[in-house]
Coordinates of C-alpha atoms in Angstrom, one line a residue:
Chain C
M1 CA -4.7 9.5 -12.1
M2 CA -7.3 11.7 -10.6
P3 CA -10.8 10.7 -11.5
A4 CA -13.0 13.7 -11.6
V5 CA -15.4 12.6 -8.8
K6 CA -16.3 14.4 -5.5
A7 CA -14.6 13.0 -2.3
F8 CA -17.7 13.0 -0.2
P9 CA -19.0 9.3 -1.0
F10 CA -15.6 8.0 -0.5
T11 CA -15.6 9.6 3.0
V12 CA -18.9 8.4 4.0
I13 CA -17.8 4.7 3.0
S14 CA -14.6 5.2 5.0
H15 CA -16.3 6.4 8.3
G16 CA -18.5 3.1 8.1
L17 CA -15.6 0.9 7.3
A18 CA -13.6 2.5 10.3
V19 CA -16.6 1.6 12.7
V20 CA -16.7 -1.9 11.4
A21 CA -13.1 -2.5 11.7
L22 CA -12.9 -1.1 15.1
I23 CA -15.9 -3.3 16.4
M24 CA -14.1 -6.4 14.9
V25 CA -10.8 -5.6 16.6
L26 CA -12.5 -5.0 19.8
I27 CA -14.6 -8.4 19.6
W28 CA -11.1 -10.2 18.6
T29 CA -9.2 -8.7 21.6
F30 CA -11.7 -8.9 24.4
H31 CA -13.6 -12.0 23.4
F32 CA -11.2 -14.2 21.4
N33 CA -7.6 -13.3 22.2
L34 CA -6.6 -14.9 25.4
S35 CA -3.3 -12.8 25.5
N36 CA -5.6 -9.7 25.8
S37 CA -2.9 -7.6 24.3
V38 CA -4.1 -4.1 23.6
H39 CA -1.5 -3.6 20.9
P40 CA -4.0 -4.2 17.8
V41 CA -6.6 -1.9 19.3
F42 CA -4.3 0.9 19.8
M43 CA -2.7 0.7 16.5
L44 CA -5.9 0.2 14.5
F45 CA -7.8 2.9 16.4
G46 CA -4.7 5.4 16.2
L47 CA -2.5 4.8 13.3
I48 CA -5.2 3.6 10.7
I49 CA -8.6 5.2 11.8
I50 CA -7.8 8.5 13.6
R51 CA -5.0 9.0 11.3
G52 CA -7.2 8.2 8.4
E53 CA -9.7 10.6 9.6
A54 CA -6.8 13.2 10.0
I55 CA -6.2 12.7 6.3
I56 CA -9.8 13.0 5.2
S57 CA -10.5 16.0 7.4
Y58 CA -8.3 18.2 5.8
K59 CA -9.8 17.5 2.5
S60 CA -13.7 17.0 3.3
L61 CA -14.5 19.4 6.2
P62 CA -16.3 22.7 5.3
F63 CA -14.3 25.0 7.3
I64 CA -11.6 27.7 6.5
K65 CA -8.0 26.3 5.8
E66 CA -6.9 27.5 9.4
V67 CA -9.5 25.5 11.4
K68 CA -8.9 22.5 9.1
M69 CA -5.1 22.6 9.6
V70 CA -5.7 22.7 13.4
I71 CA -8.0 19.7 13.4
H72 CA -5.6 17.7 10.9
L73 CA -2.7 18.6 13.2
A74 CA -4.6 17.7 16.5
L75 CA -6.1 14.4 15.0
N76 CA -2.6 13.3 13.8
G77 CA -1.1 14.2 17.0
V78 CA -3.7 11.8 19.0
A79 CA -2.8 9.2 16.2
L80 CA 0.9 9.5 17.0
V81 CA 0.5 9.3 20.9
L82 CA -2.0 6.4 20.3
G83 CA 0.5 4.6 18.0
I84 CA 3.4 5.0 20.5
V85 CA 1.2 3.7 23.3
G86 CA 0.3 0.7 21.0
I87 CA 4.0 0.0 20.1
S88 CA 5.1 0.2 23.8
A89 CA 2.4 -2.3 24.6
A90 CA 3.9 -4.8 22.1
F91 CA 7.2 -4.5 23.6
K92 CA 5.7 -4.8 27.2
D93 CA 3.9 -7.9 26.2
H94 CA 6.8 -9.4 24.5
N95 CA 9.1 -8.8 27.5
E96 CA 6.6 -10.2 30.1
S97 CA 6.1 -13.5 27.8
G98 CA 9.7 -13.9 26.9
I99 CA 9.3 -13.4 23.3
A100 CA 12.2 -11.7 21.2
N101 CA 11.7 -8.1 19.9
L102 CA 12.3 -6.6 16.6
Y103 CA 13.1 -9.7 14.4
S104 CA 9.9 -9.7 12.4
L105 CA 9.2 -7.9 9.2
H106 CA 6.0 -6.3 10.9
S107 CA 8.1 -4.9 13.8
W108 CA 10.8 -3.6 11.3
I109 CA 8.1 -1.8 9.2
G110 CA 6.3 -0.7 12.3
I111 CA 9.5 1.2 13.6
G112 CA 10.0 2.7 10.3
V113 CA 6.3 3.9 10.0
I114 CA 6.4 5.5 13.6
V115 CA 9.6 7.4 12.9
L116 CA 8.6 8.6 9.4
Y117 CA 5.2 9.6 10.9
G118 CA 6.8 11.4 13.9
I119 CA 9.1 13.3 11.4
Q120 CA 6.2 14.1 9.3
W121 CA 4.1 15.5 12.2
L122 CA 7.0 17.6 13.7
Y123 CA 7.6 18.9 10.2
G124 CA 3.8 19.8 9.6
F125 CA 3.9 21.5 13.0
V126 CA 6.9 23.6 12.7
S127 CA 6.4 24.3 9.0
F128 CA 2.7 25.0 8.7
F129 CA 1.6 25.9 12.5
Y130 CA 4.2 27.2 14.7
P131 CA 6.4 29.1 14.3
G132 CA 5.7 28.3 10.5
G133 CA 7.8 28.5 7.4
S134 CA 7.8 31.5 4.8
A135 CA 5.2 31.3 2.2
D136 CA 7.6 29.9 -0.3
L137 CA 8.8 27.1 1.7
R138 CA 5.2 26.1 2.7
R139 CA 4.0 26.0 -1.2
A140 CA 7.2 24.1 -2.2
T141 CA 6.9 21.4 0.4
L142 CA 3.0 20.9 0.7
P143 CA 2.7 18.6 -2.1
W144 CA 5.8 16.6 -0.7
H145 CA 3.9 16.7 2.8
A146 CA 0.8 15.3 1.1
L147 CA 2.5 12.6 -0.8
L148 CA 4.9 11.3 2.0
G149 CA 2.0 11.3 4.5
A150 CA -0.2 9.3 1.9
C151 CA 2.9 6.8 1.4
V152 CA 3.4 6.4 5.2
Y153 CA -0.4 5.9 5.7
V154 CA -0.4 3.1 3.0
L155 CA 2.7 1.6 4.6
A156 CA 0.8 1.7 8.1
A157 CA -2.1 -0.1 6.7
A158 CA -0.1 -2.6 4.9
N159 CA 1.9 -3.2 8.3
S160 CA -1.5 -3.6 10.1
A161 CA -2.2 -6.5 7.6
L162 CA 1.2 -8.1 8.3
G163 CA 0.4 -7.9 12.1
F164 CA -2.9 -9.7 11.8
L165 CA -1.5 -12.3 9.5
E166 CA 1.5 -12.9 11.9
K167 CA -0.5 -13.1 15.1
L168 CA -3.0 -15.4 13.4
T169 CA -0.2 -17.5 12.0
F170 CA 1.2 -18.0 15.6
L171 CA -2.3 -18.8 16.8
Q172 CA -2.9 -21.4 14.1
S173 CA 0.6 -23.0 14.9
S174 CA -0.8 -23.3 18.5
G175 CA -4.0 -25.0 17.4
V176 CA -6.5 -22.2 16.3
A177 CA -8.6 -23.6 13.5
K178 CA -7.5 -22.5 10.0
Y179 CA -11.1 -22.0 8.8
G180 CA -12.6 -21.2 12.2
T181 CA -14.5 -18.1 13.8
E182 CA -11.5 -16.4 15.2
A183 CA -9.5 -16.8 11.9
L184 CA -12.4 -15.6 9.9
L185 CA -12.7 -12.7 12.1
V186 CA -9.1 -11.6 12.2
N187 CA -9.0 -11.9 8.1
F188 CA -12.1 -9.9 7.7
T189 CA -10.7 -7.3 10.4
A190 CA -7.4 -7.1 8.2
I191 CA -9.4 -6.8 4.9
T192 CA -11.8 -4.1 6.2
T193 CA -8.7 -2.2 7.6
V194 CA -7.1 -2.4 3.9
V195 CA -10.3 -1.2 2.1
F196 CA -10.6 1.5 4.7
A197 CA -7.2 2.6 3.8
V198 CA -7.8 2.7 0.1
F199 CA -10.9 4.7 0.5
V200 CA -9.1 7.1 2.4
I201 CA -6.5 7.4 -0.3
L202 CA -9.3 7.4 -2.8
S203 CA -10.8 10.5 -0.8
V204 CA -7.9 12.4 -0.9
T205 CA -7.1 11.8 -4.7
S206 CA -10.7 12.9 -5.6
Q207 CA -12.3 16.3 -5.3
P208 CA -12.9 18.4 -2.4
S209 CA -16.5 18.5 -1.4
S210 CA -16.7 22.2 -1.0
D211 CA -15.1 24.3 -3.7
Q212 CA -13.6 26.9 -1.3
H213 CA -10.6 27.1 0.9
H214 CA -8.7 24.2 -0.7
D215 CA -6.6 26.3 -3.2
D216 CA -3.2 25.3 -1.8
Y217 CA -3.9 21.8 -1.3
R218 CA -4.1 20.4 -4.6
I219 CA -1.0 21.9 -6.2
H220 CA -0.4 20.0 -9.4
S221 CA 2.8 19.5 -11.1
A222 CA 1.4 20.0 -14.5
K223 CA 0.7 23.7 -13.7
Chain G
M1 CA -0.3 15.5 -4.1
M2 CA 2.0 15.6 -7.1
P3 CA 5.4 17.2 -6.5
A4 CA 6.9 19.0 -9.5
V5 CA 9.6 16.9 -10.1
K6 CA 10.6 14.5 -13.0
A7 CA 10.1 11.0 -13.1
F8 CA 13.4 9.9 -14.3
P9 CA 15.3 9.7 -11.2
F10 CA 12.4 7.5 -9.5
T11 CA 12.6 5.2 -12.6
V12 CA 16.5 4.7 -12.2
I13 CA 16.2 3.9 -8.8
S14 CA 13.2 1.5 -9.3
H15 CA 15.3 -0.6 -11.9
G16 CA 18.1 -0.9 -9.4
L17 CA 15.8 -2.0 -6.6
A18 CA 14.3 -4.6 -9.1
V19 CA 17.7 -6.1 -9.7
V20 CA 18.4 -6.3 -5.8
A21 CA 15.1 -7.9 -4.9
L22 CA 15.1 -10.5 -7.8
I23 CA 18.7 -11.5 -6.8
M24 CA 17.7 -11.8 -3.3
V25 CA 14.7 -13.8 -3.9
L26 CA 16.4 -16.1 -6.0
I27 CA 19.1 -16.7 -3.6
W28 CA 16.6 -17.3 -0.9
T29 CA 14.8 -19.8 -3.2
F30 CA 17.6 -21.9 -4.5
H31 CA 20.1 -21.7 -1.7
F32 CA 18.3 -21.5 1.4
N33 CA 14.7 -22.5 1.2
L34 CA 14.6 -26.4 1.4
S35 CA 11.0 -26.7 -0.4
N36 CA 12.3 -24.9 -3.5
S37 CA 9.0 -23.5 -4.3
V38 CA 9.0 -21.2 -7.3
H39 CA 6.0 -19.3 -6.0
P40 CA 7.9 -16.4 -4.6
V41 CA 10.2 -16.0 -7.6
F42 CA 7.2 -16.2 -10.3
M43 CA 5.2 -13.6 -8.0
L44 CA 8.0 -11.1 -7.5
F45 CA 9.4 -11.3 -11.0
G46 CA 5.8 -11.3 -12.5
L47 CA 3.3 -9.1 -10.7
I48 CA 5.7 -6.9 -8.8
I49 CA 8.8 -6.0 -11.3
I50 CA 7.5 -6.6 -14.6
R51 CA 4.2 -5.2 -13.6
G52 CA 5.9 -2.5 -12.0
E53 CA 8.1 -1.9 -15.4
A54 CA 4.8 -1.9 -17.3
I55 CA 3.3 0.8 -15.2
I56 CA 6.6 2.9 -15.5
S57 CA 7.0 2.3 -19.1
Y58 CA 4.0 4.2 -20.1
K59 CA 5.5 7.3 -18.3
S60 CA 9.0 7.2 -18.9
L61 CA 9.7 5.7 -22.3
P62 CA 10.4 8.3 -25.3
F63 CA 8.0 6.7 -27.8
I64 CA 4.7 7.7 -29.2
K65 CA 1.6 7.0 -27.3
E66 CA 0.6 4.0 -29.5
V67 CA 3.9 2.4 -29.1
K68 CA 4.0 2.8 -25.4
M69 CA 0.5 1.4 -25.1
V70 CA 1.4 -1.8 -26.8
I71 CA 4.5 -2.2 -24.5
H72 CA 2.5 -1.5 -21.4
L73 CA -0.1 -4.0 -22.6
A74 CA 2.5 -6.7 -23.2
L75 CA 4.3 -6.3 -20.3
N76 CA 1.3 -6.3 -18.3
G77 CA 0.2 -9.5 -20.1
V78 CA 3.5 -11.3 -19.2
A79 CA 3.2 -10.3 -15.7
L80 CA -0.4 -11.8 -15.6
V81 CA 0.7 -15.1 -17.0
L82 CA 3.7 -15.3 -14.8
G83 CA 1.4 -14.4 -11.7
I84 CA -1.3 -17.2 -12.8
V85 CA 1.5 -19.7 -13.0
G86 CA 3.0 -18.6 -9.6
I87 CA -0.2 -19.0 -7.9
S88 CA -0.8 -22.2 -9.5
A89 CA 2.6 -23.4 -8.3
A90 CA 1.4 -22.4 -4.6
F91 CA -1.5 -24.6 -4.9
K92 CA 0.5 -27.4 -6.4
D93 CA 3.1 -27.3 -3.6
H94 CA 0.3 -27.1 -1.0
N95 CA -1.5 -30.1 -2.4
E96 CA 1.7 -32.1 -2.6
S97 CA 2.6 -31.4 0.9
G98 CA -0.9 -31.8 2.5
I99 CA -1.2 -28.2 3.3
A100 CA -4.6 -26.4 3.4
N101 CA -5.4 -23.9 0.7
L102 CA -7.0 -20.5 0.8
Y103 CA -7.1 -20.0 4.5
S104 CA -4.7 -17.3 5.0
L105 CA -4.9 -13.5 4.3
H106 CA -2.2 -13.6 2.1
S107 CA -4.1 -16.3 -0.1
W108 CA -7.2 -14.2 0.1
I109 CA -5.7 -10.9 -0.9
G110 CA -3.6 -12.7 -3.6
I111 CA -6.9 -14.2 -5.2
G112 CA -8.5 -10.7 -5.0
V113 CA -5.3 -9.2 -6.6
I114 CA -5.1 -11.7 -9.5
V115 CA -8.9 -11.2 -10.3
L116 CA -8.9 -7.5 -10.1
Y117 CA -5.6 -7.4 -12.3
G118 CA -7.2 -9.8 -14.8
I119 CA -10.2 -7.5 -15.1
Q120 CA -8.1 -4.5 -15.3
W121 CA -6.0 -6.1 -18.2
L122 CA -9.1 -7.3 -20.2
Y123 CA -10.5 -3.9 -19.7
G124 CA -7.5 -2.1 -21.0
F125 CA -7.1 -4.8 -24.0
V126 CA -10.6 -4.1 -25.0
S127 CA -11.0 -0.5 -24.5
F128 CA -7.7 0.9 -25.4
F129 CA -6.2 -1.6 -27.7
Y130 CA -8.8 -3.9 -29.6
P131 CA -11.4 -3.3 -30.6
G132 CA -11.2 -0.1 -28.7
G133 CA -13.6 2.0 -27.2
S134 CA -15.0 5.4 -28.4
A135 CA -12.8 8.4 -27.6
D136 CA -15.2 9.8 -25.1
L137 CA -15.2 6.3 -23.4
R138 CA -11.6 6.1 -23.3
R139 CA -11.0 9.6 -22.0
A140 CA -13.6 9.2 -19.2
T141 CA -12.3 5.8 -18.2
L142 CA -8.4 6.3 -18.5
P143 CA -8.0 8.2 -15.1
W144 CA -9.8 5.1 -13.4
H145 CA -7.9 2.6 -15.2
A146 CA -4.6 4.3 -13.9
L147 CA -6.0 4.8 -10.4
L148 CA -7.3 1.1 -10.1
G149 CA -4.1 -0.1 -11.5
A150 CA -2.0 1.7 -9.0
C151 CA -4.4 0.4 -6.2
V152 CA -4.1 -3.1 -7.3
Y153 CA -0.5 -2.8 -7.5
V154 CA -0.1 -1.3 -3.9
L155 CA -2.1 -4.4 -2.9
A156 CA 0.1 -6.8 -4.9
A157 CA 3.2 -5.4 -3.3
A158 CA 1.7 -5.3 0.3
N159 CA 0.5 -8.9 -0.2
S160 CA 4.1 -10.0 -1.3
A161 CA 5.2 -8.7 2.1
L162 CA 2.4 -10.7 3.7
G163 CA 3.7 -13.9 1.8
F164 CA 7.3 -13.4 2.9
L165 CA 6.1 -12.8 6.5
E166 CA 4.0 -15.8 6.6
K167 CA 6.7 -18.1 5.1
L168 CA 9.2 -16.9 7.2
T169 CA 7.0 -17.3 10.4
F170 CA 6.4 -21.0 9.6
L171 CA 10.0 -21.5 9.0
Q172 CA 10.9 -19.8 12.5
S173 CA 8.4 -22.1 14.0
S174 CA 10.3 -25.1 12.6
G175 CA 13.6 -23.6 14.1
V176 CA 15.0 -21.2 11.6
A177 CA 16.8 -18.6 13.7
K178 CA 14.7 -15.3 14.3
Y179 CA 17.9 -13.2 13.7
G180 CA 19.8 -15.7 11.4
T181 CA 21.0 -15.1 7.8
E182 CA 17.8 -16.6 6.1
A183 CA 15.5 -14.4 8.4
L184 CA 17.6 -11.2 7.4
L185 CA 17.5 -12.3 3.8
V186 CA 13.9 -12.5 3.4
N187 CA 13.0 -9.6 5.6
F188 CA 15.3 -7.3 3.4
T189 CA 13.9 -8.9 0.3
A190 CA 10.3 -7.9 1.6
I191 CA 11.7 -4.3 2.5
T192 CA 13.4 -3.9 -1.0
T193 CA 10.1 -5.1 -2.6
V194 CA 8.0 -2.6 -0.8
V195 CA 10.5 0.4 -1.5
F196 CA 10.6 -0.7 -5.2
A197 CA 6.7 -0.4 -5.1
V198 CA 6.9 3.0 -3.5
F199 CA 9.2 4.2 -6.1
V200 CA 7.1 2.8 -8.9
I201 CA 4.2 4.7 -7.6
L202 CA 6.3 8.0 -7.1
S203 CA 7.5 7.7 -10.7
V204 CA 3.9 7.8 -12.0
T205 CA 2.9 10.6 -9.7
S206 CA 5.7 12.8 -10.9
Q207 CA 6.4 14.5 -14.3
P208 CA 7.1 12.4 -17.6
S209 CA 10.6 12.6 -18.6
S210 CA 9.8 13.5 -22.1
D211 CA 7.2 16.3 -22.5
Q212 CA 5.6 14.8 -25.7
H213 CA 2.9 12.2 -26.0
H214 CA 1.6 12.2 -22.6
D215 CA -1.2 14.6 -23.0
D216 CA -4.1 12.1 -22.3
Y217 CA -2.2 10.3 -19.5
R218 CA -2.4 13.1 -17.0
I219 CA -5.8 14.0 -16.7
H220 CA -6.5 16.0 -13.8
S221 CA -9.8 16.4 -11.9
A222 CA -8.9 20.1 -11.6
K223 CA -9.2 20.9 -15.1

């Protein structure tokens, strides 16, 4: 399932899509959306873009493994903090507007994602950074760390699409035009987000751009 | 990114989750949902469950490659037909109820998924079954076929979550209780669907249950 192509072109496309998605969500939040909730901006910037770059970084940066690991850990930490702030903003907005909390699929999956992601980050910190597990433990759990990380990332991306759809459906129930500018903007932001996530996953399933220092990242079960 | 575990336990869990999801969507459609649209049943049974089994079958059945290929092709063909019927049902229901078509993210991604899936199936038929491409072409494109198939499958699963959320949001706008039985049923159907898809993907990223006849399936870029 891993085509023999280099990750580099996928990473370039990913960065471009990230910029486009970020600009679109900023235009939506500060030009269109009357509630001005910062939840979509924080979640998209944190749990999708910075988290995506954290995933890509370990594969594509031309540094030694130890440096890449610190960058990966730090970017993931920033993403986690932005995600927690963004989720708190949603609760704050709901409470101020008298909207019920935690009844929707988006909120349920969102809580699942942030919990799994927190566990994943803590495990990465303790096992791979400080104090660090034994070489055997690291070797045995690294493929699971990468696979679970990719699964949680795909869930986060799918959940961002759920969030865009949910908010837009509410807006359209309140009179926002179904084929209008705001609807098209939100839908294209969601699609750009999903395509970005696809390219992040493609970049980690393809070959490292540098042939050094990735020895322990691509542990294949076929070995 | 591929942990060294056997696919078998993942496939068993997948089959169980498929049965649970199917029972839940049938209860929703025929006991709760007053519109009685068959769209959710056809899509879940076709593009998620049968399609998921088609993906799993190639990896897990204890037959020779040629037999598994025919089963994979046939199951995918059935899934494609069910998907097209299910999408047609959505248009029919919309037109009969005077609801606009193709404005929502769910509908856009759905059209994208069915088109990509149709292309994927036709390519599989022509290249791997009849008349069949050259050995070189098959070897070069098989990893792409598997990767694209997995991507389209994940998109389909994410889109089913979008569909459940969209429909439930409409129902809740019309008075269905936010924490009521129907809401919980729809949300748990969506979550079971997503978890099923995760296990389908886990089963194809893990090791074949039989060690024969899978030689050309796991072409690794690292070779």
